[in-house]
């Protein structure tokens, strides 16, 4: 067979071009959306906050302050510790919050035999029936939810309690050297029984400090308890309808982060937190007598963060000293370690915080 002339050579497949290993291929992406005006976002979503409280109130009678505080914590990327005796609807409150916002919900019942892998997940050996090969596959644990209920968190050893630390602070989970990012928004609401302490493990101070608020869930009033009994239902969550979508919630969070905090408000928050430290040179005499360890700078940050959320939920685009004073008990009560002298004199942490709010002036004294 004679060779064909070059112009008659039939076309073949194009040559395979292998890019260098270190070549970064740019993938076309959609342009990012235009930034929204934070004031406009807050004005748009602010009317939905009363509707959200009303929707949760369909199944939770009373506890308005606790519900509002939990919503504030969610909007400013915080976590809550709910303290109260059994039967006060703490679990139902958390589930109702997730249902009203269309967020995924997961519950972990903490027990003494719970292991860290029961929370974060673990790798299992899986057999591929098509190829016969075996490989490790990560099975996600219950921490991979947007609203996580850690029920009776003090009933498990500190080793298991600490499995939540990375998730709460970094919003990630690390298993077998691989980092898995949790879906936003992510919030942990942990419950704790203050009465029965037999067989419980106190939470490490490092984990307590990760909670934005400690919320005290108290008994209902007489009329509220009558209402609870009258409206008892075996499927109470069926009454709840979503009020905010996940996208709206994320936009609201971003807008809240841009709420300005005046310098005098920041100064008041810092002075209030520093006044809780007994080793400070200008600390009050009763602080040196009643407090063994005071709050860290994270408490100052949390006061301003929560103040932004409280102001936005009330339709204001600025943080005030009143916001800081109103949130101080929620932010500080789980961060102060009392002395034996305070216990002997019957002084609670809330008593000490109330005294500080009276003694620390809101205007800085030059």
PDB file of N, CA and C in Angstrom, residues 237-327:
ATOM      1  N   UNK A 237     -45.423  19.179  68.391  1.00  0.00           N
ATOM      2  CA  UNK A 237     -44.644  19.858  67.359  1.00  0.00           C
ATOM      3  C   UNK A 237     -45.391  19.978  66.041  1.00  0.00           C
ATOM      4  N   UNK A 238     -46.476  19.247  65.892  1.00  0.00           N
ATOM      5  CA  UNK A 238     -47.260  19.364  64.661  1.00  0.00           C
ATOM      6  C   UNK A 238     -47.917  20.738  64.530  1.00  0.00           C
ATOM      7  N   UNK A 239     -48.010  21.468  65.636  1.00  0.00           N
ATOM      8  CA  UNK A 239     -48.632  22.790  65.594  1.00  0.00           C
ATOM      9  C   UNK A 239     -47.710  23.854  65.005  1.00  0.00           C
ATOM     10  N   UNK A 240     -46.416  23.580  64.968  1.00  0.00           N
ATOM     11  CA  UNK A 240     -45.437  24.609  64.618  1.00  0.00           C
ATOM     12  C   UNK A 240     -45.248  24.679  63.106  1.00  0.00           C
ATOM     13  N   UNK A 241     -45.241  25.893  62.597  1.00  0.00           N
ATOM     14  CA  UNK A 241     -44.961  26.154  61.191  1.00  0.00           C
ATOM     15  C   UNK A 241     -43.687  26.980  61.078  1.00  0.00           C
ATOM     16  N   UNK A 242     -42.866  26.737  60.061  1.00  0.00           N
ATOM     17  CA  UNK A 242     -41.621  27.496  59.912  1.00  0.00           C
ATOM     18  C   UNK A 242     -41.891  28.988  59.707  1.00  0.00           C
ATOM     19  N   UNK A 243     -41.051  29.787  60.332  1.00  0.00           N
ATOM     20  CA  UNK A 243     -41.179  31.243  60.232  1.00  0.00           C
ATOM     21  C   UNK A 243     -40.044  31.836  59.401  1.00  0.00           C
ATOM     22  N   UNK A 244     -38.828  31.371  59.637  1.00  0.00           N
ATOM     23  CA  UNK A 244     -37.657  31.845  58.902  1.00  0.00           C
ATOM     24  C   UNK A 244     -37.035  30.684  58.144  1.00  0.00           C
ATOM     25  N   UNK A 245     -36.559  30.950  56.945  1.00  0.00           N
ATOM     26  CA  UNK A 245     -35.795  29.951  56.216  1.00  0.00           C
ATOM     27  C   UNK A 245     -34.331  30.016  56.654  1.00  0.00           C
ATOM     28  N   UNK A 246     -33.585  29.001  56.275  1.00  0.00           N
ATOM     29  CA  UNK A 246     -32.167  28.972  56.626  1.00  0.00           C
ATOM     30  C   UNK A 246     -31.416  30.134  55.978  1.00  0.00           C
ATOM     31  N   UNK A 247     -31.748  30.455  54.723  1.00  0.00           N
ATOM     32  CA  UNK A 247     -31.074  31.574  54.047  1.00  0.00           C
ATOM     33  C   UNK A 247     -31.363  32.900  54.747  1.00  0.00           C
ATOM     34  N   UNK A 248     -32.607  33.098  55.160  1.00  0.00           N
ATOM     35  CA  UNK A 248     -32.940  34.323  55.881  1.00  0.00           C
ATOM     36  C   UNK A 248     -32.189  34.403  57.198  1.00  0.00           C
ATOM     37  N   UNK A 249     -32.085  33.283  57.891  1.00  0.00           N
ATOM     38  CA  UNK A 249     -31.371  33.267  59.162  1.00  0.00           C
ATOM     39  C   UNK A 249     -29.900  33.624  58.967  1.00  0.00           C
ATOM     40  N   UNK A 250     -29.280  33.063  57.935  1.00  0.00           N
ATOM     41  CA  UNK A 250     -27.867  33.359  57.691  1.00  0.00           C
ATOM     42  C   UNK A 250     -27.663  34.823  57.309  1.00  0.00           C
ATOM     43  N   UNK A 251     -28.589  35.386  56.522  1.00  0.00           N
ATOM     44  CA  UNK A 251     -28.482  36.806  56.179  1.00  0.00           C
ATOM     45  C   UNK A 251     -28.656  37.676  57.415  1.00  0.00           C
ATOM     46  N   UNK A 252     -29.561  37.278  58.298  1.00  0.00           N
ATOM     47  CA  UNK A 252     -29.782  38.031  59.522  1.00  0.00           C
ATOM     48  C   UNK A 252     -28.544  37.973  60.412  1.00  0.00           C
ATOM     49  N   UNK A 253     -27.896  36.800  60.495  1.00  0.00           N
ATOM     50  CA  UNK A 253     -26.674  36.677  61.282  1.00  0.00           C
ATOM     51  C   UNK A 253     -25.573  37.582  60.753  1.00  0.00           C
ATOM     52  N   UNK A 254     -25.406  37.603  59.421  1.00  0.00           N
ATOM     53  CA  UNK A 254     -24.368  38.448  58.837  1.00  0.00           C
ATOM     54  C   UNK A 254     -24.647  39.925  59.097  1.00  0.00           C
ATOM     55  N   UNK A 255     -25.925  40.314  59.040  1.00  0.00           N
ATOM     56  CA  UNK A 255     -26.274  41.709  59.311  1.00  0.00           C
ATOM     57  C   UNK A 255     -26.033  42.063  60.772  1.00  0.00           C
ATOM     58  N   UNK A 256     -26.337  41.140  61.683  1.00  0.00           N
ATOM     59  CA  UNK A 256     -26.128  41.392  63.114  1.00  0.00           C
ATOM     60  C   UNK A 256     -24.650  41.597  63.416  1.00  0.00           C
ATOM     61  N   UNK A 257     -23.782  40.850  62.729  1.00  0.00           N
ATOM     62  CA  UNK A 257     -22.349  40.994  62.973  1.00  0.00           C
ATOM     63  C   UNK A 257     -21.836  42.386  62.619  1.00  0.00           C
ATOM     64  N   UNK A 258     -22.597  43.147  61.831  1.00  0.00           N
ATOM     65  CA  UNK A 258     -22.178  44.494  61.417  1.00  0.00           C
ATOM     66  C   UNK A 258     -22.832  45.594  62.254  1.00  0.00           C
ATOM     67  N   UNK A 259     -23.609  45.214  63.252  1.00  0.00           N
ATOM     68  CA  UNK A 259     -24.206  46.227  64.132  1.00  0.00           C
ATOM     69  C   UNK A 259     -23.091  46.891  64.939  1.00  0.00           C
ATOM     70  N   UNK A 260     -22.961  48.205  64.880  1.00  0.00           N
ATOM     71  CA  UNK A 260     -21.844  48.863  65.576  1.00  0.00           C
ATOM     72  C   UNK A 260     -22.042  48.885  67.085  1.00  0.00           C
ATOM     73  N   UNK A 261     -20.930  48.773  67.795  1.00  0.00           N
ATOM     74  CA  UNK A 261     -20.917  48.896  69.249  1.00  0.00           C
ATOM     75  C   UNK A 261     -20.095  50.127  69.615  1.00  0.00           C
ATOM     76  N   UNK A 262     -20.715  51.151  70.193  1.00  0.00           N
ATOM     77  CA  UNK A 262     -19.970  52.368  70.540  1.00  0.00           C
ATOM     78  C   UNK A 262     -18.848  52.076  71.531  1.00  0.00           C
ATOM     79  N   UNK A 263     -17.861  52.952  71.524  1.00  0.00           N
ATOM     80  CA  UNK A 263     -16.694  52.743  72.401  1.00  0.00           C
ATOM     81  C   UNK A 263     -17.074  52.769  73.870  1.00  0.00           C
ATOM     82  N   UNK A 264     -18.065  53.588  74.257  1.00  0.00           N
ATOM     83  CA  UNK A 264     -18.443  53.628  75.670  1.00  0.00           C
ATOM     84  C   UNK A 264     -19.119  52.331  76.108  1.00  0.00           C
ATOM     85  N   UNK A 265     -19.831  51.654  75.180  1.00  0.00           N
ATOM     86  CA  UNK A 265     -20.465  50.377  75.508  1.00  0.00           C
ATOM     87  C   UNK A 265     -19.403  49.295  75.651  1.00  0.00           C
ATOM     88  N   UNK A 266     -18.421  49.282  74.745  1.00  0.00           N
ATOM     89  CA  UNK A 266     -17.326  48.318  74.866  1.00  0.00           C
ATOM     90  C   UNK A 266     -16.562  48.553  76.164  1.00  0.00           C
ATOM     91  N   UNK A 267     -16.335  49.814  76.497  1.00  0.00           N
ATOM     92  CA  UNK A 267     -15.636  50.141  77.740  1.00  0.00           C
ATOM     93  C   UNK A 267     -16.404  49.623  78.958  1.00  0.00           C
ATOM     94  N   UNK A 268     -17.730  49.774  78.948  1.00  0.00           N
ATOM     95  CA  UNK A 268     -18.545  49.290  80.069  1.00  0.00           C
ATOM     96  C   UNK A 268     -18.493  47.768  80.167  1.00  0.00           C
ATOM     97  N   UNK A 269     -18.571  47.074  79.040  1.00  0.00           N
ATOM     98  CA  UNK A 269     -18.525  45.612  79.057  1.00  0.00           C
ATOM     99  C   UNK A 269     -17.186  45.109  79.590  1.00  0.00           C
ATOM    100  N   UNK A 270     -16.099  45.734  79.162  1.00  0.00           N
ATOM    101  CA  UNK A 270     -14.774  45.309  79.609  1.00  0.00           C
ATOM    102  C   UNK A 270     -14.595  45.592  81.097  1.00  0.00           C
ATOM    103  N   UNK A 271     -15.026  46.766  81.546  1.00  0.00           N
ATOM    104  CA  UNK A 271     -14.886  47.091  82.973  1.00  0.00           C
ATOM    105  C   UNK A 271     -15.728  46.162  83.837  1.00  0.00           C
ATOM    106  N   UNK A 272     -16.913  45.790  83.350  1.00  0.00           N
ATOM    107  CA  UNK A 272     -17.773  44.889  84.106  1.00  0.00           C
ATOM    108  C   UNK A 272     -17.129  43.515  84.247  1.00  0.00           C
ATOM    109  N   UNK A 273     -16.543  43.005  83.168  1.00  0.00           N
ATOM    110  CA  UNK A 273     -15.905  41.692  83.226  1.00  0.00           C
ATOM    111  C   UNK A 273     -14.644  41.743  84.083  1.00  0.00           C
ATOM    112  N   UNK A 274     -13.856  42.787  83.950  1.00  0.00           N
ATOM    113  CA  UNK A 274     -12.632  42.897  84.748  1.00  0.00           C
ATOM    114  C   UNK A 274     -12.942  43.025  86.235  1.00  0.00           C
ATOM    115  N   UNK A 275     -14.107  43.564  86.554  1.00  0.00           N
ATOM    116  CA  UNK A 275     -14.484  43.693  87.962  1.00  0.00           C
ATOM    117  C   UNK A 275     -14.774  42.351  88.611  1.00  0.00           C
ATOM    118  N   UNK A 276     -14.919  41.272  87.821  1.00  0.00           N
ATOM    119  CA  UNK A 276     -15.173  39.953  88.398  1.00  0.00           C
ATOM    120  C   UNK A 276     -13.892  39.255  88.839  1.00  0.00           C
ATOM    121  N   UNK A 277     -12.735  39.830  88.556  1.00  0.00           N
ATOM    122  CA  UNK A 277     -11.459  39.150  88.829  1.00  0.00           C
ATOM    123  C   UNK A 277     -10.899  39.597  90.177  1.00  0.00           C
ATOM    124  N   UNK A 278     -10.746  38.664  91.110  1.00  0.00           N
ATOM    125  CA  UNK A 278     -10.303  39.061  92.458  1.00  0.00           C
ATOM    126  C   UNK A 278      -8.849  39.513  92.512  1.00  0.00           C
ATOM    127  N   UNK A 279      -8.026  39.138  91.526  1.00  0.00           N
ATOM    128  CA  UNK A 279      -6.616  39.531  91.568  1.00  0.00           C
ATOM    129  C   UNK A 279      -6.367  40.902  90.962  1.00  0.00           C
ATOM    130  N   UNK A 280      -7.429  41.563  90.450  1.00  0.00           N
ATOM    131  CA  UNK A 280      -7.249  42.915  89.919  1.00  0.00           C
ATOM    132  C   UNK A 280      -6.969  43.887  91.069  1.00  0.00           C
ATOM    133  N   UNK A 281      -6.144  44.863  90.785  1.00  0.00           N
ATOM    134  CA  UNK A 281      -5.743  45.782  91.846  1.00  0.00           C
ATOM    135  C   UNK A 281      -6.882  46.603  92.413  1.00  0.00           C
ATOM    136  N   UNK A 282      -7.870  46.942  91.574  1.00  0.00           N
ATOM    137  CA  UNK A 282      -8.966  47.797  92.015  1.00  0.00           C
ATOM    138  C   UNK A 282     -10.265  47.008  92.198  1.00  0.00           C
ATOM    139  N   UNK A 283     -10.167  45.698  92.452  1.00  0.00           N
ATOM    140  CA  UNK A 283     -11.374  44.883  92.602  1.00  0.00           C
ATOM    141  C   UNK A 283     -12.073  45.208  93.923  1.00  0.00           C
ATOM    142  N   UNK A 284     -13.364  44.977  93.960  1.00  0.00           N
ATOM    143  CA  UNK A 284     -14.147  45.234  95.166  1.00  0.00           C
ATOM    144  C   UNK A 284     -13.798  44.205  96.241  1.00  0.00           C
ATOM    145  N   UNK A 285     -14.000  44.629  97.497  1.00  0.00           N
ATOM    146  CA  UNK A 285     -13.668  43.738  98.616  1.00  0.00           C
ATOM    147  C   UNK A 285     -14.496  42.456  98.568  1.00  0.00           C
ATOM    148  N   UNK A 286     -15.783  42.563  98.220  1.00  0.00           N
ATOM    149  CA  UNK A 286     -16.625  41.368  98.221  1.00  0.00           C
ATOM    150  C   UNK A 286     -16.255  40.422  97.075  1.00  0.00           C
ATOM    151  N   UNK A 287     -15.662  40.947  96.002  1.00  0.00           N
ATOM    152  CA  UNK A 287     -15.201  40.084  94.925  1.00  0.00           C
ATOM    153  C   UNK A 287     -14.011  39.252  95.401  1.00  0.00           C
ATOM    154  N   UNK A 288     -13.085  39.862  96.121  1.00  0.00           N
ATOM    155  CA  UNK A 288     -11.947  39.112  96.652  1.00  0.00           C
ATOM    156  C   UNK A 288     -12.396  38.087  97.689  1.00  0.00           C
ATOM    157  N   UNK A 289     -13.502  38.345  98.341  1.00  0.00           N
ATOM    158  CA  UNK A 289     -13.993  37.433  99.370  1.00  0.00           C
ATOM    159  C   UNK A 289     -14.864  36.317  98.794  1.00  0.00           C
ATOM    160  N   UNK A 290     -15.616  36.604  97.723  1.00  0.00           N
ATOM    161  CA  UNK A 290     -16.601  35.649  97.221  1.00  0.00           C
ATOM    162  C   UNK A 290     -16.209  34.941  95.923  1.00  0.00           C
ATOM    163  N   UNK A 291     -15.245  35.505  95.168  1.00  0.00           N
ATOM    164  CA  UNK A 291     -14.898  34.948  93.855  1.00  0.00           C
ATOM    165  C   UNK A 291     -13.466  34.425  93.889  1.00  0.00           C
ATOM    166  N   UNK A 292     -13.303  33.180  93.448  1.00  0.00           N
ATOM    167  CA  UNK A 292     -11.968  32.588  93.360  1.00  0.00           C
ATOM    168  C   UNK A 292     -11.345  32.835  91.997  1.00  0.00           C
ATOM    169  N   UNK A 293     -12.132  32.682  90.926  1.00  0.00           N
ATOM    170  CA  UNK A 293     -11.669  32.964  89.561  1.00  0.00           C
ATOM    171  C   UNK A 293     -12.755  33.760  88.852  1.00  0.00           C
ATOM    172  N   UNK A 294     -12.319  34.814  88.150  1.00  0.00           N
ATOM    173  CA  UNK A 294     -13.259  35.652  87.425  1.00  0.00           C
ATOM    174  C   UNK A 294     -13.382  35.237  85.970  1.00  0.00           C
ATOM    175  N   UNK A 295     -14.094  36.056  85.191  1.00  0.00           N
ATOM    176  CA  UNK A 295     -14.367  35.750  83.783  1.00  0.00           C
ATOM    177  C   UNK A 295     -13.183  36.160  82.914  1.00  0.00           C
ATOM    178  N   UNK A 296     -13.036  35.470  81.796  1.00  0.00           N
ATOM    179  CA  UNK A 296     -11.947  35.723  80.857  1.00  0.00           C
ATOM    180  C   UNK A 296     -12.369  36.770  79.822  1.00  0.00           C
ATOM    181  N   UNK A 297     -11.442  37.231  78.974  1.00  0.00           N
ATOM    182  CA  UNK A 297     -11.825  38.183  77.919  1.00  0.00           C
ATOM    183  C   UNK A 297     -12.888  37.652  76.966  1.00  0.00           C
ATOM    184  N   UNK A 298     -13.058  36.324  76.886  1.00  0.00           N
ATOM    185  CA  UNK A 298     -14.124  35.804  76.033  1.00  0.00           C
ATOM    186  C   UNK A 298     -15.490  36.288  76.520  1.00  0.00           C
ATOM    187  N   UNK A 299     -15.635  36.502  77.824  1.00  0.00           N
ATOM    188  CA  UNK A 299     -16.897  37.027  78.344  1.00  0.00           C
ATOM    189  C   UNK A 299     -17.148  38.438  77.830  1.00  0.00           C
ATOM    190  N   UNK A 300     -16.105  39.262  77.741  1.00  0.00           N
ATOM    191  CA  UNK A 300     -16.274  40.610  77.191  1.00  0.00           C
ATOM    192  C   UNK A 300     -16.719  40.546  75.735  1.00  0.00           C
ATOM    193  N   UNK A 301     -16.102  39.652  74.974  1.00  0.00           N
ATOM    194  CA  UNK A 301     -16.498  39.494  73.576  1.00  0.00           C
ATOM    195  C   UNK A 301     -17.950  39.037  73.468  1.00  0.00           C
ATOM    196  N   UNK A 302     -18.338  38.079  74.300  1.00  0.00           N
ATOM    197  CA  UNK A 302     -19.693  37.543  74.224  1.00  0.00           C
ATOM    198  C   UNK A 302     -20.736  38.577  74.637  1.00  0.00           C
ATOM    199  N   UNK A 303     -20.396  39.454  75.558  1.00  0.00           N
ATOM    200  CA  UNK A 303     -21.346  40.505  75.936  1.00  0.00           C
ATOM    201  C   UNK A 303     -21.661  41.403  74.743  1.00  0.00           C
ATOM    202  N   UNK A 304     -20.655  41.763  73.975  1.00  0.00           N
ATOM    203  CA  UNK A 304     -20.878  42.632  72.819  1.00  0.00           C
ATOM    204  C   UNK A 304     -21.558  41.860  71.694  1.00  0.00           C
ATOM    205  N   UNK A 305     -21.149  40.606  71.456  1.00  0.00           N
ATOM    206  CA  UNK A 305     -21.797  39.793  70.428  1.00  0.00           C
ATOM    207  C   UNK A 305     -23.284  39.631  70.711  1.00  0.00           C
ATOM    208  N   UNK A 306     -23.602  39.247  71.938  1.00  0.00           N
ATOM    209  CA  UNK A 306     -25.008  39.058  72.296  1.00  0.00           C
ATOM    210  C   UNK A 306     -25.747  40.388  72.309  1.00  0.00           C
ATOM    211  N   UNK A 307     -25.061  41.467  72.664  1.00  0.00           N
ATOM    212  CA  UNK A 307     -25.698  42.779  72.638  1.00  0.00           C
ATOM    213  C   UNK A 307     -26.103  43.185  71.234  1.00  0.00           C
ATOM    214  N   UNK A 308     -25.283  42.846  70.247  1.00  0.00           N
ATOM    215  CA  UNK A 308     -25.645  43.134  68.849  1.00  0.00           C
ATOM    216  C   UNK A 308     -26.926  42.386  68.469  1.00  0.00           C
ATOM    217  N   UNK A 309     -27.000  41.120  68.859  1.00  0.00           N
ATOM    218  CA  UNK A 309     -28.183  40.329  68.517  1.00  0.00           C
ATOM    219  C   UNK A 309     -29.426  40.862  69.227  1.00  0.00           C
ATOM    220  N   UNK A 310     -29.305  41.208  70.484  1.00  0.00           N
ATOM    221  CA  UNK A 310     -30.453  41.724  71.230  1.00  0.00           C
ATOM    222  C   UNK A 310     -30.949  43.030  70.631  1.00  0.00           C
ATOM    223  N   UNK A 311     -30.004  43.901  70.252  1.00  0.00           N
ATOM    224  CA  UNK A 311     -30.396  45.177  69.664  1.00  0.00           C
ATOM    225  C   UNK A 311     -31.100  44.963  68.325  1.00  0.00           C
ATOM    226  N   UNK A 312     -30.567  44.065  67.486  1.00  0.00           N
ATOM    227  CA  UNK A 312     -31.176  43.832  66.178  1.00  0.00           C
ATOM    228  C   UNK A 312     -32.566  43.224  66.311  1.00  0.00           C
ATOM    229  N   UNK A 313     -32.741  42.311  67.262  1.00  0.00           N
ATOM    230  CA  UNK A 313     -34.060  41.696  67.451  1.00  0.00           C
ATOM    231  C   UNK A 313     -35.095  42.717  67.936  1.00  0.00           C
ATOM    232  N   UNK A 314     -34.631  43.777  68.553  1.00  0.00           N
ATOM    233  CA  UNK A 314     -35.529  44.843  68.987  1.00  0.00           C
ATOM    234  C   UNK A 314     -35.631  45.965  67.964  1.00  0.00           C
ATOM    235  N   UNK A 315     -35.007  45.796  66.810  1.00  0.00           N
ATOM    236  CA  UNK A 315     -35.114  46.786  65.749  1.00  0.00           C
ATOM    237  C   UNK A 315     -34.159  47.948  65.869  1.00  0.00           C
ATOM    238  N   UNK A 316     -33.100  47.811  66.663  1.00  0.00           N
ATOM    239  CA  UNK A 316     -32.118  48.883  66.833  1.00  0.00           C
ATOM    240  C   UNK A 316     -30.818  48.501  66.129  1.00  0.00           C
ATOM    241  N   UNK A 317     -30.152  49.490  65.568  1.00  0.00           N
ATOM    242  CA  UNK A 317     -28.892  49.236  64.877  1.00  0.00           C
ATOM    243  C   UNK A 317     -27.728  49.793  65.669  1.00  0.00           C
ATOM    244  N   UNK A 318     -27.795  49.661  66.975  1.00  0.00           N
ATOM    245  CA  UNK A 318     -26.673  50.039  67.825  1.00  0.00           C
ATOM    246  C   UNK A 318     -26.814  49.322  69.164  1.00  0.00           C
ATOM    247  N   UNK A 319     -25.679  48.993  69.776  1.00  0.00           N
ATOM    248  CA  UNK A 319     -25.654  48.324  71.067  1.00  0.00           C
ATOM    249  C   UNK A 319     -25.604  49.387  72.156  1.00  0.00           C
ATOM    250  N   UNK A 320     -26.370  49.158  73.221  1.00  0.00           N
ATOM    251  CA  UNK A 320     -26.404  50.110  74.324  1.00  0.00           C
ATOM    252  C   UNK A 320     -25.890  49.446  75.598  1.00  0.00           C
ATOM    253  N   UNK A 321     -25.601  50.282  76.600  1.00  0.00           N
ATOM    254  CA  UNK A 321     -25.187  49.746  77.900  1.00  0.00           C
ATOM    255  C   UNK A 321     -26.305  48.941  78.546  1.00  0.00           C
ATOM    256  N   UNK A 322     -27.562  49.275  78.235  1.00  0.00           N
ATOM    257  CA  UNK A 322     -28.677  48.497  78.766  1.00  0.00           C
ATOM    258  C   UNK A 322     -28.646  47.062  78.243  1.00  0.00           C
ATOM    259  N   UNK A 323     -28.233  46.883  76.998  1.00  0.00           N
ATOM    260  CA  UNK A 323     -28.098  45.525  76.464  1.00  0.00           C
ATOM    261  C   UNK A 323     -27.052  44.743  77.241  1.00  0.00           C
ATOM    262  N   UNK A 324     -25.932  45.371  77.523  1.00  0.00           N
ATOM    263  CA  UNK A 324     -24.858  44.695  78.252  1.00  0.00           C
ATOM    264  C   UNK A 324     -25.325  44.326  79.658  1.00  0.00           C
ATOM    265  N   UNK A 325     -25.995  45.255  80.335  1.00  0.00           N
ATOM    266  CA  UNK A 325     -26.459  44.984  81.692  1.00  0.00           C
ATOM    267  C   UNK A 325     -27.515  43.883  81.712  1.00  0.00           C
ATOM    268  N   UNK A 326     -28.397  43.858  80.719  1.00  0.00           N
ATOM    269  CA  UNK A 326     -29.446  42.839  80.683  1.00  0.00           C
ATOM    270  C   UNK A 326     -28.879  41.460  80.417  1.00  0.00           C
ATOM    271  N   UNK A 327     -27.790  41.373  79.656  1.00  0.00           N
ATOM    272  CA  UNK A 327     -27.223  40.083  79.283  1.00  0.00           C
ATOM    273  C   UNK A 327     -26.130  39.611  80.227  1.00  0.00           C
TER     274      UNK A 327
END
